[in-house]
Amino acid sequence: MEEMAKITIGDETFELPVIVGTEGERAIDIQSLRKRTGLITYDPGFNNTGSCKSAITFMDGENGVLRYRGIPVEQLAEKSTFVETAYLLINGRLPEQKELTRFSVLLNDHSMVHEDMRTFFENFPRGAHPMGILSAMVNALRFFYPQLEGLSETEELDIIVTRLISKVRTMAAMSYKISLGHKVVYPKPDLCYCANFLNMMFDSPVKPYNLDPDFIRALNVLWILHGDHEQNCSTSAVRLVGSARVNLYASISAGISALWGRLHGGANQAVIRMMEEIHAAGGDVKPFVARARDKNDNFRLMGFGHSVYKTYDPRAKIIKKMADTVQAKLDKSDPLLDIARELEEVALKDPYFIDHNLYPNVDFYSGIVMRAMGIPTEMFTVMFAIGRLPGWIAQWKECFDSPRWKLSRPRQIYIGNNVRDYTPIEARTKTML
Ligand code: ACO
């Protein structure tokens, strides 16, 4: 029998259905609440609101669990590739060999970027943040690749999906090369997705880039771990913008903008800036931990804490191990890795961090790994965006495939002025404004 929740307002009681997910999560379905009671629910930041039913990603913040389509990320990080995981997220199951080959071929076929787009890249002001550039360019893709004639919406979507996954990687490397004033390196059909990215970033006519299998593997793992994270800020942005029935490029562009923020994906850049500051100040982490606890200081320990995880982020555990592997490849160890380790040790013993359940999140060690690969700090959030793209697409597609994709439209509790008359400018005093 369906479980019901009871809500009493004044002397009236209303019953609302309780819905249960496949992992036993429960929610009160309040869709009929306003119609029946005149009331809405109040949940700033939507931290306690289920905005959709989704079959893509499961996370359990209390126990540090993360699964894509039911498969633990630990298994995917160990055994899968980024391309295969992207297929899994978007299509709901692991591909058979011929499906994976077809997907890889399509990614290759769509990897080039329209030459006219280079003019755009070249005309952004020097120092423009790569996330702003990426968001603008992804939106612009719609004009360079307009609607295809004679294809059904679903057939066209297939092409847009591979186009996006492939071109975003090419555009990211291209914008880096252009920012340096270097010659753009084109994608090579004989290289896999991750190797191609590293090659486009670092190869040059005067200094050929040696592809290191450990770096290629590390990049696969890094992007697998960023693949999806259910209804986070940028994913919710993709769903919300998409709910107005704007095209996929524009929805993804909105996701990139949301991810840019330092409380979200931008934290990976902020973590490294913080560690550089600690290093420049002599390397003592304790004053920084003290600042993070001080309520009169708005400094936060970047890379710590998470809206859902109240324990160690399972992705951070894997990335921490990977940091050791990639560091071992370097001639000189990165002093920021020692700072990160010490910071973690001190914070995890600190009563404030213990009481607030603050643990390292995905961004805490990812910057160290990317630095070891030679990725510049201002590109870190772009790296996150490339990894998150399959998740955003899967989430958008889940909405697109649903017969009941509603226009997102939260409500509010108005706390402004009550009705008042317009005052002519000559009669206004400051207190009236
Ligand atoms: N350092 C110090 N204190 C913190 C931190 C932190 N990193 N994170 C949370 N807190 C404290 C807050 O001050 C607050 O304390 P109070 O209750 O005593 O006032 C309490 O913990 C709860 O903080 P909220 O911001 O309300 O909690 P929320 O769960 O919404 O925060 C967030 C999540 C935004 C990620 C936060 O932990 C944070 O700002 N972390 C640093 C930025 C970061 O690393 N972001 C990346 C997150 S992962 C991702 O998006 C990819």
Short mmCIF file of C-alpha atoms and ligand atoms in Angstrom, two decimals:
data_model
loop_
_atom_site.label_atom_id
_atom_site.label_comp_id
_atom_site.label_asym_id
_atom_site.label_seq_id
_atom_site.Cartn_x
_atom_site.Cartn_y
_atom_site.Cartn_z
CA MET A 1 0.00 0.00 0.00
CA GLU A 2 1.23 3.50 -0.85
CA GLU A 3 2.67 5.28 2.16
CA MET A 4 1.13 8.68 2.89
CA ALA A 5 2.53 11.68 4.78
CA LYS A 6 0.12 13.78 6.81
CA ILE A 7 0.38 17.52 7.03
CA THR A 8 -1.82 19.47 9.44
CA ILE A 9 -2.52 23.12 8.78
CA GLY A 10 -4.81 24.70 11.35
CA ASP A 11 -7.43 22.05 12.03
CA GLU A 12 -7.26 20.45 8.59
CA THR A 13 -5.11 17.43 7.77
CA PHE A 14 -3.98 16.61 4.24
CA GLU A 15 -2.43 13.41 2.98
CA LEU A 16 0.43 13.48 0.51
CA PRO A 17 2.01 10.42 -1.15
CA VAL A 18 5.49 9.29 -0.19
CA ILE A 19 7.54 8.15 -3.18
CA VAL A 20 10.41 5.71 -2.79
CA GLY A 21 13.48 5.37 -5.01
CA THR A 22 15.20 2.10 -5.93
CA GLU A 23 17.79 2.63 -3.18
CA GLY A 24 15.10 3.29 -0.58
CA GLU A 25 15.31 7.11 -0.59
CA ARG A 26 11.95 8.61 0.38
CA ALA A 27 10.33 11.89 -0.59
CA ILE A 28 7.00 13.57 0.04
CA ASP A 29 5.35 14.37 -3.27
CA ILE A 30 4.09 17.91 -2.72
CA GLN A 31 2.95 18.62 -6.30
CA SER A 32 -0.69 18.97 -5.23
CA LEU A 33 0.07 20.93 -2.04
CA ARG A 34 -0.60 24.44 -3.34
CA LYS A 35 -3.77 23.48 -5.15
CA ARG A 36 -5.15 21.81 -2.04
CA THR A 37 -3.85 24.09 0.73
CA GLY A 38 -2.72 27.35 -0.92
CA LEU A 39 0.74 26.78 0.57
CA ILE A 40 4.09 26.25 -1.10
CA THR A 41 7.23 24.74 0.46
CA TYR A 42 10.21 26.92 1.37
CA ASP A 43 13.70 25.50 0.70
CA PRO A 44 16.35 28.10 -0.21
CA GLY A 45 19.07 26.55 -2.39
CA PHE A 46 16.73 23.56 -2.96
CA ASN A 47 19.01 21.52 -0.66
CA ASN A 48 16.08 19.45 0.55
CA THR A 49 14.13 19.32 -2.68
CA GLY A 50 14.04 16.48 -5.18
CA SER A 51 13.69 18.30 -8.50
CA CYS A 52 13.25 15.15 -10.60
CA LYS A 53 13.27 11.37 -10.70
CA SER A 54 16.50 10.21 -12.31
CA ALA A 55 18.02 6.83 -13.22
CA ILE A 56 21.55 8.11 -13.95
CA THR A 57 23.58 8.59 -10.80
CA PHE A 58 23.16 7.40 -7.23
CA MET A 59 25.01 9.01 -4.38
CA ASP A 60 24.81 8.42 -0.67
CA GLY A 61 26.44 11.38 1.06
CA GLU A 62 26.49 9.77 4.50
CA ASN A 63 28.36 6.66 3.36
CA GLY A 64 30.47 8.13 0.55
CA VAL A 65 28.83 6.11 -2.24
CA LEU A 66 28.77 7.13 -5.91
CA ARG A 67 27.48 4.96 -8.77
CA TYR A 68 26.80 5.67 -12.43
CA ARG A 69 23.87 3.62 -13.78
CA GLY A 70 24.37 1.34 -10.76
CA ILE A 71 28.11 0.75 -11.27
CA PRO A 72 30.41 1.98 -8.45
CA VAL A 73 32.79 4.71 -9.62
CA GLU A 74 35.66 2.78 -8.03
CA GLN A 75 35.11 -0.03 -10.57
CA LEU A 76 34.81 2.37 -13.47
CA ALA A 77 37.97 4.23 -12.40
CA GLU A 78 39.84 0.93 -12.29
CA LYS A 79 38.51 -0.77 -15.41
CA SER A 80 36.78 1.64 -17.77
CA THR A 81 37.80 4.48 -20.07
CA PHE A 82 36.30 7.95 -20.21
CA VAL A 83 34.70 7.26 -23.60
CA GLU A 84 33.11 4.03 -22.39
CA THR A 85 31.85 5.74 -19.20
CA ALA A 86 30.42 8.58 -21.30
CA TYR A 87 28.51 5.99 -23.34
CA LEU A 88 27.27 4.35 -20.12
CA LEU A 89 26.04 7.64 -18.67
CA ILE A 90 24.29 8.76 -21.85
CA ASN A 91 22.84 5.43 -22.97
CA GLY A 92 22.15 3.80 -19.63
CA ARG A 93 24.29 0.67 -20.16
CA LEU A 94 27.82 -0.37 -21.03
CA PRO A 95 28.38 -0.63 -24.79
CA GLU A 96 29.11 -3.84 -26.68
CA GLN A 97 32.40 -3.77 -28.58
CA LYS A 98 30.83 -2.72 -31.89
CA GLU A 99 28.85 0.05 -30.20
CA LEU A 100 31.96 1.35 -28.47
CA THR A 101 33.87 1.28 -31.75
CA ARG A 102 31.09 3.20 -33.50
CA PHE A 103 30.98 5.78 -30.70
CA SER A 104 34.78 6.23 -30.84
CA VAL A 105 34.67 6.57 -34.65
CA LEU A 106 31.93 9.21 -34.38
CA LEU A 107 33.98 11.10 -31.78
CA ASN A 108 36.89 11.06 -34.21
CA ASP A 109 34.74 12.14 -37.16
CA HIS A 110 33.46 15.17 -35.28
CA SER A 111 36.69 16.21 -33.60
CA MET A 112 37.61 19.10 -35.90
CA VAL A 113 36.37 22.59 -35.16
CA HIS A 114 35.03 24.85 -37.92
CA GLU A 115 37.97 27.01 -39.06
CA ASP A 116 35.84 30.17 -38.82
CA MET A 117 35.57 29.60 -35.08
CA ARG A 118 39.27 30.35 -34.74
CA THR A 119 38.61 34.02 -35.44
CA PHE A 120 36.38 34.08 -32.39
CA PHE A 121 39.00 32.43 -30.20
CA GLU A 122 41.66 34.83 -31.43
CA ASN A 123 39.56 37.90 -30.64
CA PHE A 124 38.80 37.28 -26.99
CA PRO A 125 40.87 39.73 -24.92
CA ARG A 126 44.12 38.33 -23.50
CA GLY A 127 43.52 37.06 -19.99
CA ALA A 128 39.84 36.24 -20.61
CA HIS A 129 38.97 33.28 -18.41
CA PRO A 130 38.83 30.02 -20.41
CA MET A 131 35.50 29.07 -18.79
CA GLY A 132 33.88 32.26 -20.10
CA ILE A 133 35.34 31.53 -23.53
CA LEU A 134 34.19 27.90 -23.45
CA SER A 135 30.66 28.81 -22.42
CA ALA A 136 30.39 31.39 -25.23
CA MET A 137 31.88 29.07 -27.84
CA VAL A 138 29.68 26.10 -26.94
CA ASN A 139 26.64 28.34 -27.32
CA ALA A 140 28.01 29.55 -30.67
CA LEU A 141 28.35 25.95 -31.93
CA ARG A 142 24.64 26.06 -32.76
CA PHE A 143 25.30 28.66 -35.50
CA PHE A 144 28.29 26.87 -36.96
CA TYR A 145 26.40 23.59 -37.01
CA PRO A 146 22.75 24.51 -37.67
CA GLN A 147 19.87 22.04 -37.63
CA LEU A 148 20.42 19.12 -40.00
CA GLU A 149 17.91 18.66 -42.80
CA GLY A 150 16.04 15.39 -43.13
CA LEU A 151 16.97 13.92 -39.74
CA SER A 152 14.56 13.13 -36.97
CA GLU A 153 15.06 14.97 -33.67
CA THR A 154 16.54 11.82 -32.12
CA GLU A 155 18.94 11.17 -35.02
CA GLU A 156 20.09 14.77 -34.90
CA LEU A 157 20.55 14.57 -31.13
CA ASP A 158 22.93 11.61 -31.58
CA ILE A 159 25.16 13.74 -33.78
CA ILE A 160 24.96 16.78 -31.51
CA VAL A 161 25.99 14.62 -28.55
CA THR A 162 29.14 13.24 -30.20
CA ARG A 163 29.89 16.63 -31.70
CA LEU A 164 29.78 18.25 -28.29
CA ILE A 165 31.90 15.64 -26.51
CA SER A 166 34.50 15.68 -29.24
CA LYS A 167 34.62 19.38 -30.07
CA VAL A 168 34.64 20.66 -26.50
CA ARG A 169 37.91 18.81 -25.99
CA THR A 170 39.37 20.23 -29.23
CA MET A 171 38.16 23.75 -28.38
CA ALA A 172 39.68 23.58 -24.89
CA ALA A 173 43.11 22.65 -26.26
CA MET A 174 42.77 25.15 -29.10
CA SER A 175 41.99 28.05 -26.76
CA TYR A 176 45.05 27.14 -24.68
CA LYS A 177 47.34 27.13 -27.71
CA ILE A 178 45.90 30.42 -28.97
CA SER A 179 46.31 32.00 -25.51
CA LEU A 180 50.03 31.19 -25.75
CA GLY A 181 50.23 32.53 -29.29
CA HIS A 182 51.18 29.02 -30.48
CA LYS A 183 50.17 27.08 -33.55
CA VAL A 184 46.99 25.06 -33.05
CA VAL A 185 47.52 21.27 -33.05
CA TYR A 186 44.79 19.31 -34.83
CA PRO A 187 43.28 16.07 -33.48
CA LYS A 188 44.82 12.84 -34.78
CA PRO A 189 42.56 9.95 -35.79
CA ASP A 190 44.97 7.31 -34.46
CA LEU A 191 44.92 8.62 -30.89
CA CYS A 192 42.30 7.85 -28.25
CA TYR A 193 40.18 10.63 -26.75
CA CYS A 194 42.45 11.41 -23.77
CA ALA A 195 45.75 10.99 -25.64
CA ASN A 196 44.44 13.30 -28.34
CA PHE A 197 43.69 15.98 -25.78
CA LEU A 198 47.16 15.82 -24.23
CA ASN A 199 48.72 15.88 -27.69
CA MET A 200 46.66 18.90 -28.79
CA MET A 201 47.64 20.70 -25.59
CA PHE A 202 51.35 20.01 -25.53
CA ASP A 203 52.66 18.96 -28.93
CA SER A 204 54.59 21.56 -30.88
CA PRO A 205 56.52 21.58 -34.20
CA VAL A 206 59.77 22.29 -32.33
CA LYS A 207 59.20 19.97 -29.37
CA PRO A 208 57.20 16.84 -30.12
CA TYR A 209 55.18 15.67 -27.12
CA ASN A 210 55.85 12.20 -25.74
CA LEU A 211 52.59 10.60 -24.71
CA ASP A 212 53.00 8.89 -21.34
CA PRO A 213 50.59 5.95 -20.79
CA ASP A 214 50.38 6.79 -17.07
CA PHE A 215 49.23 10.33 -17.85
CA ILE A 216 46.71 9.03 -20.39
CA ARG A 217 45.33 6.63 -17.78
CA ALA A 218 45.30 9.36 -15.11
CA LEU A 219 43.32 11.63 -17.42
CA ASN A 220 40.83 8.84 -18.14
CA VAL A 221 40.33 8.32 -14.40
CA LEU A 222 40.07 12.02 -13.67
CA TRP A 223 37.38 12.52 -16.30
CA ILE A 224 35.52 9.33 -15.30
CA LEU A 225 35.34 10.64 -11.73
CA HIS A 226 33.95 13.98 -12.91
CA GLY A 227 31.41 12.29 -15.21
CA ASP A 228 28.22 13.00 -13.29
CA HIS A 229 27.08 13.94 -9.81
CA GLU A 230 23.30 13.96 -9.91
CA GLN A 231 21.49 17.28 -9.32
CA ASN A 232 24.44 19.55 -8.50
CA CYS A 233 24.40 23.28 -9.32
CA SER A 234 25.60 23.07 -12.94
CA THR A 235 23.49 20.01 -13.76
CA SER A 236 20.43 21.69 -12.31
CA ALA A 237 21.29 24.72 -14.49
CA VAL A 238 21.41 22.47 -17.58
CA ARG A 239 18.03 20.92 -16.73
CA LEU A 240 16.41 24.22 -15.79
CA VAL A 241 17.60 26.12 -18.88
CA GLY A 242 16.74 23.13 -21.07
CA SER A 243 13.23 23.00 -19.61
CA ALA A 244 12.46 26.18 -21.58
CA ARG A 245 13.13 23.98 -24.65
CA VAL A 246 16.27 25.77 -25.70
CA ASN A 247 18.76 23.69 -27.71
CA LEU A 248 21.33 21.39 -26.07
CA TYR A 249 24.29 23.68 -26.86
CA ALA A 250 22.68 26.59 -24.99
CA SER A 251 21.77 24.35 -22.04
CA ILE A 252 25.35 23.03 -21.79
CA SER A 253 26.67 26.56 -22.06
CA ALA A 254 24.58 27.45 -18.98
CA GLY A 255 26.05 24.44 -17.15
CA ILE A 256 29.58 25.62 -17.97
CA SER A 257 28.78 29.07 -16.56
CA ALA A 258 27.46 27.56 -13.32
CA LEU A 259 30.45 25.24 -12.99
CA TRP A 260 32.82 28.22 -13.27
CA GLY A 261 31.83 29.47 -9.78
CA ARG A 262 34.41 28.99 -7.02
CA LEU A 263 31.96 27.20 -4.71
CA HIS A 264 31.39 24.63 -7.47
CA GLY A 265 33.86 23.53 -10.20
CA GLY A 266 35.93 26.70 -9.86
CA ALA A 267 37.06 25.33 -6.48
CA ASN A 268 39.78 23.26 -8.19
CA GLN A 269 41.50 26.45 -9.31
CA ALA A 270 40.86 28.12 -5.93
CA VAL A 271 42.44 25.13 -4.10
CA ILE A 272 45.73 25.54 -5.94
CA ARG A 273 45.72 29.33 -5.42
CA MET A 274 45.17 28.69 -1.70
CA MET A 275 48.02 26.16 -1.55
CA GLU A 276 50.31 28.56 -3.42
CA GLU A 277 49.44 31.21 -0.82
CA ILE A 278 50.28 28.79 2.01
CA HIS A 279 53.54 27.90 0.27
CA ALA A 280 54.46 31.57 -0.22
CA ALA A 281 53.69 32.23 3.46
CA GLY A 282 56.27 29.59 4.51
CA GLY A 283 54.18 26.42 4.33
CA ASP A 284 52.55 26.48 7.78
CA VAL A 285 48.97 25.25 7.28
CA LYS A 286 47.72 25.93 10.83
CA PRO A 287 46.99 29.68 10.45
CA PHE A 288 44.86 28.85 7.38
CA VAL A 289 42.88 26.21 9.25
CA ALA A 290 42.39 28.73 12.07
CA ARG A 291 41.11 31.31 9.57
CA ALA A 292 38.67 28.76 8.12
CA ARG A 293 37.15 28.23 11.60
CA ASP A 294 36.98 31.96 12.40
CA LYS A 295 33.40 33.16 11.96
CA ASN A 296 34.63 36.76 11.49
CA ASP A 297 36.72 35.74 8.49
CA ASN A 298 34.93 34.62 5.34
CA PHE A 299 37.92 32.49 4.27
CA ARG A 300 37.00 28.84 3.64
CA LEU A 301 39.29 25.92 3.16
CA MET A 302 38.84 25.33 -0.55
CA GLY A 303 38.46 21.69 -1.57
CA PHE A 304 36.83 20.88 1.78
CA GLY A 305 33.16 20.28 2.46
CA HIS A 306 30.32 19.23 0.22
CA SER A 307 26.59 19.86 0.10
CA VAL A 308 25.83 16.13 -0.01
CA TYR A 309 28.93 14.22 1.22
CA LYS A 310 29.22 14.35 4.98
CA THR A 311 32.16 11.97 4.82
CA TYR A 312 35.22 11.54 2.58
CA ASP A 313 34.28 12.14 -1.05
CA PRO A 314 34.85 8.73 -2.77
CA ARG A 315 36.32 10.54 -5.80
CA ALA A 316 38.87 12.36 -3.63
CA LYS A 317 40.12 9.01 -2.26
CA ILE A 318 40.94 7.78 -5.77
CA ILE A 319 42.42 11.09 -6.92
CA LYS A 320 44.62 11.26 -3.82
CA LYS A 321 46.19 7.90 -4.75
CA MET A 322 46.58 9.07 -8.35
CA ALA A 323 48.40 12.19 -7.15
CA ASP A 324 51.12 9.93 -5.76
CA THR A 325 51.38 7.97 -9.04
CA VAL A 326 51.73 11.01 -11.29
CA GLN A 327 54.06 12.77 -8.87
CA ALA A 328 56.41 9.80 -9.07
CA LYS A 329 56.87 10.61 -12.79
CA LEU A 330 58.22 14.09 -12.10
CA ASP A 331 61.93 14.95 -11.78
CA LYS A 332 61.13 17.25 -8.86
CA SER A 333 58.27 16.68 -6.45
CA ASP A 334 55.58 19.34 -6.16
CA PRO A 335 55.76 21.15 -2.79
CA LEU A 336 52.01 21.71 -2.99
CA LEU A 337 51.43 17.96 -2.58
CA ASP A 338 53.15 18.08 0.83
CA ILE A 339 51.05 21.10 1.76
CA ALA A 340 47.86 19.30 0.66
CA ARG A 341 48.72 16.23 2.74
CA GLU A 342 49.49 18.31 5.81
CA LEU A 343 46.43 20.46 5.38
CA GLU A 344 44.26 17.38 5.20
CA GLU A 345 45.87 15.86 8.28
CA VAL A 346 45.50 19.01 10.38
CA ALA A 347 41.94 19.76 9.23
CA LEU A 348 40.69 16.22 9.78
CA LYS A 349 41.86 16.37 13.42
CA ASP A 350 40.38 19.81 14.01
CA PRO A 351 37.18 19.84 16.13
CA TYR A 352 35.55 22.46 13.86
CA PHE A 353 36.03 20.29 10.77
CA ILE A 354 34.96 17.16 12.66
CA ASP A 355 31.80 18.85 14.02
CA HIS A 356 30.89 20.26 10.60
CA ASN A 357 31.63 16.97 8.77
CA LEU A 358 34.10 18.69 6.45
CA TYR A 359 36.26 16.32 4.41
CA PRO A 360 38.31 16.72 1.22
CA ASN A 361 36.13 16.83 -1.88
CA VAL A 362 36.92 15.98 -5.53
CA ASP A 363 38.73 19.28 -6.04
CA PHE A 364 41.21 18.92 -3.21
CA TYR A 365 43.75 16.71 -4.98
CA SER A 366 42.67 17.05 -8.62
CA GLY A 367 44.71 20.23 -9.13
CA ILE A 368 47.87 18.46 -7.95
CA VAL A 369 47.30 15.73 -10.56
CA MET A 370 46.64 18.25 -13.33
CA ARG A 371 49.71 20.32 -12.40
CA ALA A 372 51.83 17.18 -12.71
CA MET A 373 50.48 16.69 -16.24
CA GLY A 374 51.41 20.27 -17.11
CA ILE A 375 47.85 21.62 -17.23
CA PRO A 376 47.88 25.33 -16.30
CA THR A 377 45.80 26.33 -13.27
CA GLU A 378 43.38 28.57 -15.23
CA MET A 379 42.44 25.52 -17.34
CA PHE A 380 41.46 23.36 -14.33
CA THR A 381 37.77 24.17 -14.40
CA VAL A 382 37.70 23.60 -18.16
CA MET A 383 39.08 20.12 -17.45
CA PHE A 384 36.24 19.58 -15.01
CA ALA A 385 33.75 20.73 -17.66
CA ILE A 386 35.09 18.24 -20.25
CA GLY A 387 34.67 15.44 -17.71
CA ARG A 388 31.18 16.56 -16.65
CA LEU A 389 29.88 16.94 -20.19
CA PRO A 390 28.57 13.34 -20.57
CA GLY A 391 26.68 13.76 -17.29
CA TRP A 392 25.09 17.04 -18.37
CA ILE A 393 24.12 15.46 -21.69
CA ALA A 394 22.68 12.36 -19.98
CA GLN A 395 20.65 14.53 -17.61
CA TRP A 396 19.36 16.74 -20.45
CA LYS A 397 18.52 13.68 -22.51
CA GLU A 398 16.65 12.11 -19.60
CA CYS A 399 14.44 15.22 -19.57
CA PHE A 400 14.15 15.25 -23.37
CA ASP A 401 13.05 11.60 -23.42
CA SER A 402 10.48 12.14 -20.69
CA PRO A 403 6.90 12.74 -21.84
CA ARG A 404 6.38 15.05 -18.83
CA TRP A 405 9.31 17.48 -19.00
CA LYS A 406 7.87 20.47 -17.21
CA LEU A 407 9.05 24.04 -17.50
CA SER A 408 11.03 24.65 -14.29
CA ARG A 409 9.51 27.47 -12.36
CA PRO A 410 10.20 27.69 -8.61
CA ARG A 411 8.08 30.02 -6.50
CA GLN A 412 8.99 32.46 -3.75
CA ILE A 413 7.83 34.04 -0.53
CA TYR A 414 7.54 37.74 -1.28
CA ILE A 415 8.92 39.96 1.51
CA GLY A 416 8.95 43.37 -0.26
CA ASN A 417 6.74 46.43 0.05
CA ASN A 418 2.97 46.18 0.05
CA VAL A 419 1.15 48.11 -2.63
CA ARG A 420 1.99 51.84 -2.71
CA ASP A 421 1.53 54.73 -5.12
CA TYR A 422 4.06 56.05 -7.60
CA THR A 423 5.61 59.30 -6.25
CA PRO A 424 6.61 62.02 -8.76
CA ILE A 425 10.39 62.70 -8.68
CA GLU A 426 10.00 66.26 -7.24
CA ALA A 427 8.09 64.92 -4.26
CA ARG A 428 10.48 62.07 -3.37
CA THR A 429 12.53 62.05 -0.18
CA LYS A 430 15.22 59.45 0.58
CA THR A 431 13.02 57.64 3.10
CA MET A 432 10.43 57.08 0.41
CA LEU A 433 12.80 55.30 -1.99
N1 ACO B 1 35.81 25.75 5.23
C1 ACO B 1 35.32 26.21 6.39
N2 ACO B 1 34.04 26.10 6.80
C2 ACO B 1 33.19 25.49 5.96
C3 ACO B 1 33.62 24.99 4.73
C4 ACO B 1 34.97 25.10 4.35
N3 ACO B 1 35.44 24.65 3.21
N4 ACO B 1 32.55 24.42 4.08
C5 ACO B 1 31.50 24.57 4.90
N5 ACO B 1 31.89 25.23 6.04
C6 ACO B 1 31.05 25.53 7.19
C7 ACO B 1 30.23 26.79 6.99
O1 ACO B 1 30.91 27.94 7.41
C8 ACO B 1 29.00 26.50 7.82
O2 ACO B 1 29.34 26.70 9.17
P1 ACO B 1 28.22 27.12 10.28
O3 ACO B 1 27.12 26.12 10.17
O4 ACO B 1 28.96 27.04 11.58
O5 ACO B 1 27.78 28.50 9.90
C9 ACO B 1 28.81 25.00 7.63
O6 ACO B 1 30.11 24.47 7.32
C10 ACO B 1 27.86 24.65 6.49
O7 ACO B 1 28.23 25.41 5.34
P2 ACO B 1 27.26 25.63 4.10
O8 ACO B 1 27.92 26.50 3.10
O9 ACO B 1 25.91 26.03 4.60
O10 ACO B 1 27.14 24.12 3.66
P3 ACO B 1 27.01 23.47 2.29
O11 ACO B 1 26.93 22.03 2.56
O12 ACO B 1 25.92 24.11 1.51
O13 ACO B 1 28.42 23.84 1.59
C11 ACO B 1 30.11 23.92 -0.02
C12 ACO B 1 28.95 23.11 0.57
C13 ACO B 1 29.55 25.18 -0.70
C14 ACO B 1 30.81 23.06 -1.03
C15 ACO B 1 31.09 24.33 1.13
O14 ACO B 1 31.52 23.20 1.84
C16 ACO B 1 32.27 25.14 0.61
O15 ACO B 1 32.15 26.37 0.42
N6 ACO B 1 33.44 24.47 0.37
C17 ACO B 1 34.59 25.14 -0.20
C18 ACO B 1 34.43 25.26 -1.70
C19 ACO B 1 34.58 23.92 -2.40
O16 ACO B 1 35.50 23.16 -2.14
N7 ACO B 1 33.67 23.67 -3.34
C20 ACO B 1 33.68 22.46 -4.16
C21 ACO B 1 32.59 21.54 -3.78
S1 ACO B 1 32.62 20.09 -4.78
C22 ACO B 1 31.96 20.62 -6.25
O17 ACO B 1 31.08 21.42 -6.34
C23 ACO B 1 32.55 20.11 -7.42
#
